[in-house]
PDB file of C-alpha atoms in Angstrom:
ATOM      1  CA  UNK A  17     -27.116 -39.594   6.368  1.00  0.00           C
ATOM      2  CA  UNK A  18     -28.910 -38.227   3.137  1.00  0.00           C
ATOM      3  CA  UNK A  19     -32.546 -37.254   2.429  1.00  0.00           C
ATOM      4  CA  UNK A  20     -33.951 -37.519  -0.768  1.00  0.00           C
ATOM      5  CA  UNK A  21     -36.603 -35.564  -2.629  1.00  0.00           C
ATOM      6  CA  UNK A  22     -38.151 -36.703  -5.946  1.00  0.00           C
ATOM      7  CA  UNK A  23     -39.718 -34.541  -8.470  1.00  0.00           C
ATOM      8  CA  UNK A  24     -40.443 -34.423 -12.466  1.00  0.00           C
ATOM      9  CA  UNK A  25     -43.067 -36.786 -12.339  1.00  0.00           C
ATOM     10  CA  UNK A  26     -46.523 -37.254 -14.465  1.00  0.00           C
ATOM     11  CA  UNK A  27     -48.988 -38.179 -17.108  1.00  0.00           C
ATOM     12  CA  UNK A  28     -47.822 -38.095 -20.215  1.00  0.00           C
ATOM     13  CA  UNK A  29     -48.510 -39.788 -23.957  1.00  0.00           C
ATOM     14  CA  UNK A  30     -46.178 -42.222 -25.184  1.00  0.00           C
ATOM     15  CA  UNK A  31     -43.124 -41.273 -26.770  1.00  0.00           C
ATOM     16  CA  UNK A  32     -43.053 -38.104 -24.891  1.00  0.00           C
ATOM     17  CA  UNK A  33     -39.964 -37.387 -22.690  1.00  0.00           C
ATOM     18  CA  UNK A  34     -39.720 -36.284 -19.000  1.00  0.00           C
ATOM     19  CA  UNK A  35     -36.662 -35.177 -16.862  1.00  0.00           C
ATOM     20  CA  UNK A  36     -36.932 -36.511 -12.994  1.00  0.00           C
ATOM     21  CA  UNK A  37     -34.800 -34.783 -10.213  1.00  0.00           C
ATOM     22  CA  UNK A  38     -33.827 -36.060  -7.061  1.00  0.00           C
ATOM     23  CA  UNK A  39     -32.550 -33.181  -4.816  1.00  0.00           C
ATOM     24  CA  UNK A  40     -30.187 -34.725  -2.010  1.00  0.00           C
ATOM     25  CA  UNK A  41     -29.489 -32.957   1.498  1.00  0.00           C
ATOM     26  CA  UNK A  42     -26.397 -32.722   3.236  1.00  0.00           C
ATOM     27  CA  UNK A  43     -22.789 -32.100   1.736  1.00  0.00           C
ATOM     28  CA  UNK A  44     -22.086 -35.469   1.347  1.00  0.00           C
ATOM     29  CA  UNK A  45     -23.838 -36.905  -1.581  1.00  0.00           C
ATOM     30  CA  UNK A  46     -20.719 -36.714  -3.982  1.00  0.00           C
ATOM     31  CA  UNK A  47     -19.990 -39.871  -1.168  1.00  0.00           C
ATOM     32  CA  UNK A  48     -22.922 -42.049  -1.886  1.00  0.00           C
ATOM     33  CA  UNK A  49     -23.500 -43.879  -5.352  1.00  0.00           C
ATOM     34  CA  UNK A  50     -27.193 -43.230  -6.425  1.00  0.00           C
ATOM     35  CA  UNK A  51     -29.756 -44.840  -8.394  1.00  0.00           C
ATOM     36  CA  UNK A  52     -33.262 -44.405  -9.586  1.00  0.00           C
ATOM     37  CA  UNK A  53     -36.016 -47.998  -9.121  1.00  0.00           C
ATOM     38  CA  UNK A  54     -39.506 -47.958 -10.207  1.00  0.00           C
ATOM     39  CA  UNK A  55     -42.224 -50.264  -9.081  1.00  0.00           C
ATOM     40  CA  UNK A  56     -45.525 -50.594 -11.145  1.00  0.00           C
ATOM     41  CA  UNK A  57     -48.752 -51.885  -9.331  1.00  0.00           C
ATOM     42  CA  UNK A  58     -48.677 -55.142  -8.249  1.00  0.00           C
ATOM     43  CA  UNK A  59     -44.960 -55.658  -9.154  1.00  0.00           C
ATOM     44  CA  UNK A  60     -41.649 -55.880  -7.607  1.00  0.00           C
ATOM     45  CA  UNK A  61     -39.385 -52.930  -7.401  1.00  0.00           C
ATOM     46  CA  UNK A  62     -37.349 -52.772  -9.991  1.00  0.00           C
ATOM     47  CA  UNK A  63     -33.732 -51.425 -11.031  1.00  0.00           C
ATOM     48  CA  UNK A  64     -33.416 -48.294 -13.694  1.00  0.00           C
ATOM     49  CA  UNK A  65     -30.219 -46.952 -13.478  1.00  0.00           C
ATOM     50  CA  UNK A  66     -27.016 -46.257 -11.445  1.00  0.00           C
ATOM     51  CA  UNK A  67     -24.384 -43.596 -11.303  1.00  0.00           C
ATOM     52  CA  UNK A  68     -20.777 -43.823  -9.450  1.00  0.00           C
ATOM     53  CA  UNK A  69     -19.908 -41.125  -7.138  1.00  0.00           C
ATOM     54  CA  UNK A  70     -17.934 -39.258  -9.466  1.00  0.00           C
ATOM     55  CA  UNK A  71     -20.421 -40.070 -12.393  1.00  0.00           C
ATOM     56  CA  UNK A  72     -17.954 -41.608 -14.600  1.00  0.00           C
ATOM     57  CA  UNK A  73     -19.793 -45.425 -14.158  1.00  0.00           C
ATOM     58  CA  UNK A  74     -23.402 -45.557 -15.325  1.00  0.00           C
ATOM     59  CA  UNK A  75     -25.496 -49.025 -15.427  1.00  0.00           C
ATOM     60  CA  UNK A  76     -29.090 -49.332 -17.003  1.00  0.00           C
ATOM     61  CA  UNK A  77     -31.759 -51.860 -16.834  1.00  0.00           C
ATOM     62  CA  UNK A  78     -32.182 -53.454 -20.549  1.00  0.00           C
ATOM     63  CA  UNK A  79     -35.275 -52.107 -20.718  1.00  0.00           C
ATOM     64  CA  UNK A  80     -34.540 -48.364 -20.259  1.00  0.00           C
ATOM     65  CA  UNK A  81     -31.453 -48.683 -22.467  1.00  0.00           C
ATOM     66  CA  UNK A  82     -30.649 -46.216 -25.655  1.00  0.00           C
ATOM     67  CA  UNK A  83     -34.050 -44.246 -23.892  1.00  0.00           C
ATOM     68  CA  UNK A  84     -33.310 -43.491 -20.542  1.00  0.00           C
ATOM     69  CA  UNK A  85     -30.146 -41.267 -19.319  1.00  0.00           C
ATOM     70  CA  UNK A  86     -28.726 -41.010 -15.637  1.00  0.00           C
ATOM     71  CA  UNK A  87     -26.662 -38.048 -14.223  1.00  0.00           C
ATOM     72  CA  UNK A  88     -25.767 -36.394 -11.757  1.00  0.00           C
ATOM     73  CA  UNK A  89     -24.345 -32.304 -10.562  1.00  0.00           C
ATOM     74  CA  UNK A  90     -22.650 -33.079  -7.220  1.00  0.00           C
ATOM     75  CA  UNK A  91     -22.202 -28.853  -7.094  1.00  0.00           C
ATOM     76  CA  UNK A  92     -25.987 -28.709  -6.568  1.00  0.00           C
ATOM     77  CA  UNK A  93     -26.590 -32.224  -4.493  1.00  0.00           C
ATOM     78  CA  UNK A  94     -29.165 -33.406  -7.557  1.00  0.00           C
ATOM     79  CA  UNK A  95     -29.707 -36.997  -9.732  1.00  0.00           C
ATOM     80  CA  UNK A  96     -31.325 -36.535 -12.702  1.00  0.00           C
ATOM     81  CA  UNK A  97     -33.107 -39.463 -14.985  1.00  0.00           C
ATOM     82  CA  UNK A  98     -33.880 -37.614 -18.874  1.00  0.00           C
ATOM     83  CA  UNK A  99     -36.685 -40.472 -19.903  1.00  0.00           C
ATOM     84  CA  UNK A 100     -37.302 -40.188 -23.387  1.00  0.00           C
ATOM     85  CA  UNK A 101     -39.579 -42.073 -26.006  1.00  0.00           C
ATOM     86  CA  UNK A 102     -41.560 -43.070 -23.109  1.00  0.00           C
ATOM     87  CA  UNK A 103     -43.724 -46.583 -22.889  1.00  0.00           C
ATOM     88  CA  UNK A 104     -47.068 -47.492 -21.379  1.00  0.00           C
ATOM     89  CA  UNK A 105     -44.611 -49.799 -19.774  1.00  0.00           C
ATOM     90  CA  UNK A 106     -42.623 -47.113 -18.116  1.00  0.00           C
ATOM     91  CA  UNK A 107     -45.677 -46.121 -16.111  1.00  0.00           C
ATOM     92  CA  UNK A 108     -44.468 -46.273 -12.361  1.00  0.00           C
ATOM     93  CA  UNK A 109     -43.324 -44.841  -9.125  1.00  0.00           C
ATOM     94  CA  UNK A 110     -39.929 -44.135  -9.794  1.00  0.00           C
ATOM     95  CA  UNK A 111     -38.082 -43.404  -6.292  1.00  0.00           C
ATOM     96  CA  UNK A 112     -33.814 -42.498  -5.934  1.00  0.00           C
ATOM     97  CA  UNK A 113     -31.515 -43.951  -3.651  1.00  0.00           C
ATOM     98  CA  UNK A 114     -28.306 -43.736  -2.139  1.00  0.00           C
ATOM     99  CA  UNK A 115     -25.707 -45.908  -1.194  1.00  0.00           C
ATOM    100  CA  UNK A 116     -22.937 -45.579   0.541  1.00  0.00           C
ATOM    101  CA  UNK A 117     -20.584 -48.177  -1.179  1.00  0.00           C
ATOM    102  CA  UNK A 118     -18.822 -47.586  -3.941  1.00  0.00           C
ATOM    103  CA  UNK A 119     -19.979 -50.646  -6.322  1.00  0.00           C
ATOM    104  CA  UNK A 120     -22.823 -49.481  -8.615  1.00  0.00           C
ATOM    105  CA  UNK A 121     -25.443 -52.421  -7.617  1.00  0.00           C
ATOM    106  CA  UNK A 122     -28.609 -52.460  -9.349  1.00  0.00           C
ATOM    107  CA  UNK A 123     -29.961 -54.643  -5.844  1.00  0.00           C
ATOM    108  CA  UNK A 124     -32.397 -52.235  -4.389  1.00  0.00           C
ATOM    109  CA  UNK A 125     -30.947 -53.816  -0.951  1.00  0.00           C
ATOM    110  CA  UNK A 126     -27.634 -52.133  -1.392  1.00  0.00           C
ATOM    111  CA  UNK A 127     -29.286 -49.035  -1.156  1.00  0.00           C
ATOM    112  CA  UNK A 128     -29.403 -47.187   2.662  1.00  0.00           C
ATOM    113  CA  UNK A 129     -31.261 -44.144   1.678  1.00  0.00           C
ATOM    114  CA  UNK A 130     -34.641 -43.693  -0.118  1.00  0.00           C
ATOM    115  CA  UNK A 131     -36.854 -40.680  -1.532  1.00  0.00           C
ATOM    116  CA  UNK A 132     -40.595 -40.926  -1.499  1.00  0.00           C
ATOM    117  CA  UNK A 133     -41.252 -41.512  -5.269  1.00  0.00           C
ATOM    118  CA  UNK A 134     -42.670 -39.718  -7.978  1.00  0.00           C
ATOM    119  CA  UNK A 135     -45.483 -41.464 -10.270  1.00  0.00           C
ATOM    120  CA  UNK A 136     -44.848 -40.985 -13.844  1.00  0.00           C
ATOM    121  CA  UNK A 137     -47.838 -42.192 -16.110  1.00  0.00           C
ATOM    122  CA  UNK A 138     -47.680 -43.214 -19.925  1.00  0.00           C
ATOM    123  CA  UNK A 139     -50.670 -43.309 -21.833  1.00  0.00           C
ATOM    124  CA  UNK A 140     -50.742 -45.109 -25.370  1.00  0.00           C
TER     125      UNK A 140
END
């Protein structure tokens, strides 16, 4: 089992960058593949980006493509997401998960483990 803990979040102006962390617990998150989803009022949740256990496989929505950069230090138990030139679209809860198989899914129902979320907030 792994909990997750979101941070980095906020309100920001477009084009402006933010880094969000995800510290995991336990000594077992070099295990699980992990993932960031965000979810915008009134929409579905929706998949960012994905990372392999040993973070040599990376996936990315289209969206967040060329902007958005996933990583991961299994030494210190922590996902990153570096979000740069930032949209009003971007503006979400963005949450982490974990999953214990090794296939990099970007279905949110392959995921076992979920943080709370942090809201991150583009302004144009």
């Amino acid at each position: 089992q792994v909990q997750l803990v979101e941070s980095g979040g906020g309100f920001v102006q477009a084009g402006a960058s933010l880094r969000l962390s995800c510290a995991a617990s336990g000594r077992t998150f070099r295990t699980y593949t992990v993932g960031w989803f965000r979810q915008a009022p009134g929409k579905e949740r929706e998949f960012v980006a994905a990372i392999s256990r040993a973070g040599d496989t990376t996936r990315y929505a289209d969206s967040v493509k060329g902007r958005f950069t996933i990583s991961r230090d299994n030494a210190k138990n922590t996902l990153y997401l570096q979000m740069n030139s930032l949209k009003p679209e971007d503006t979400a809860v963005y949450s982490c998960a974990a999953d214990a198989l090794a296939i990099v899914s970007v279905n949110p129902t392959s995921y076992d483990y979920w943080g709370q979320g942090t809201q991150v907030t583009v302004s144009s």
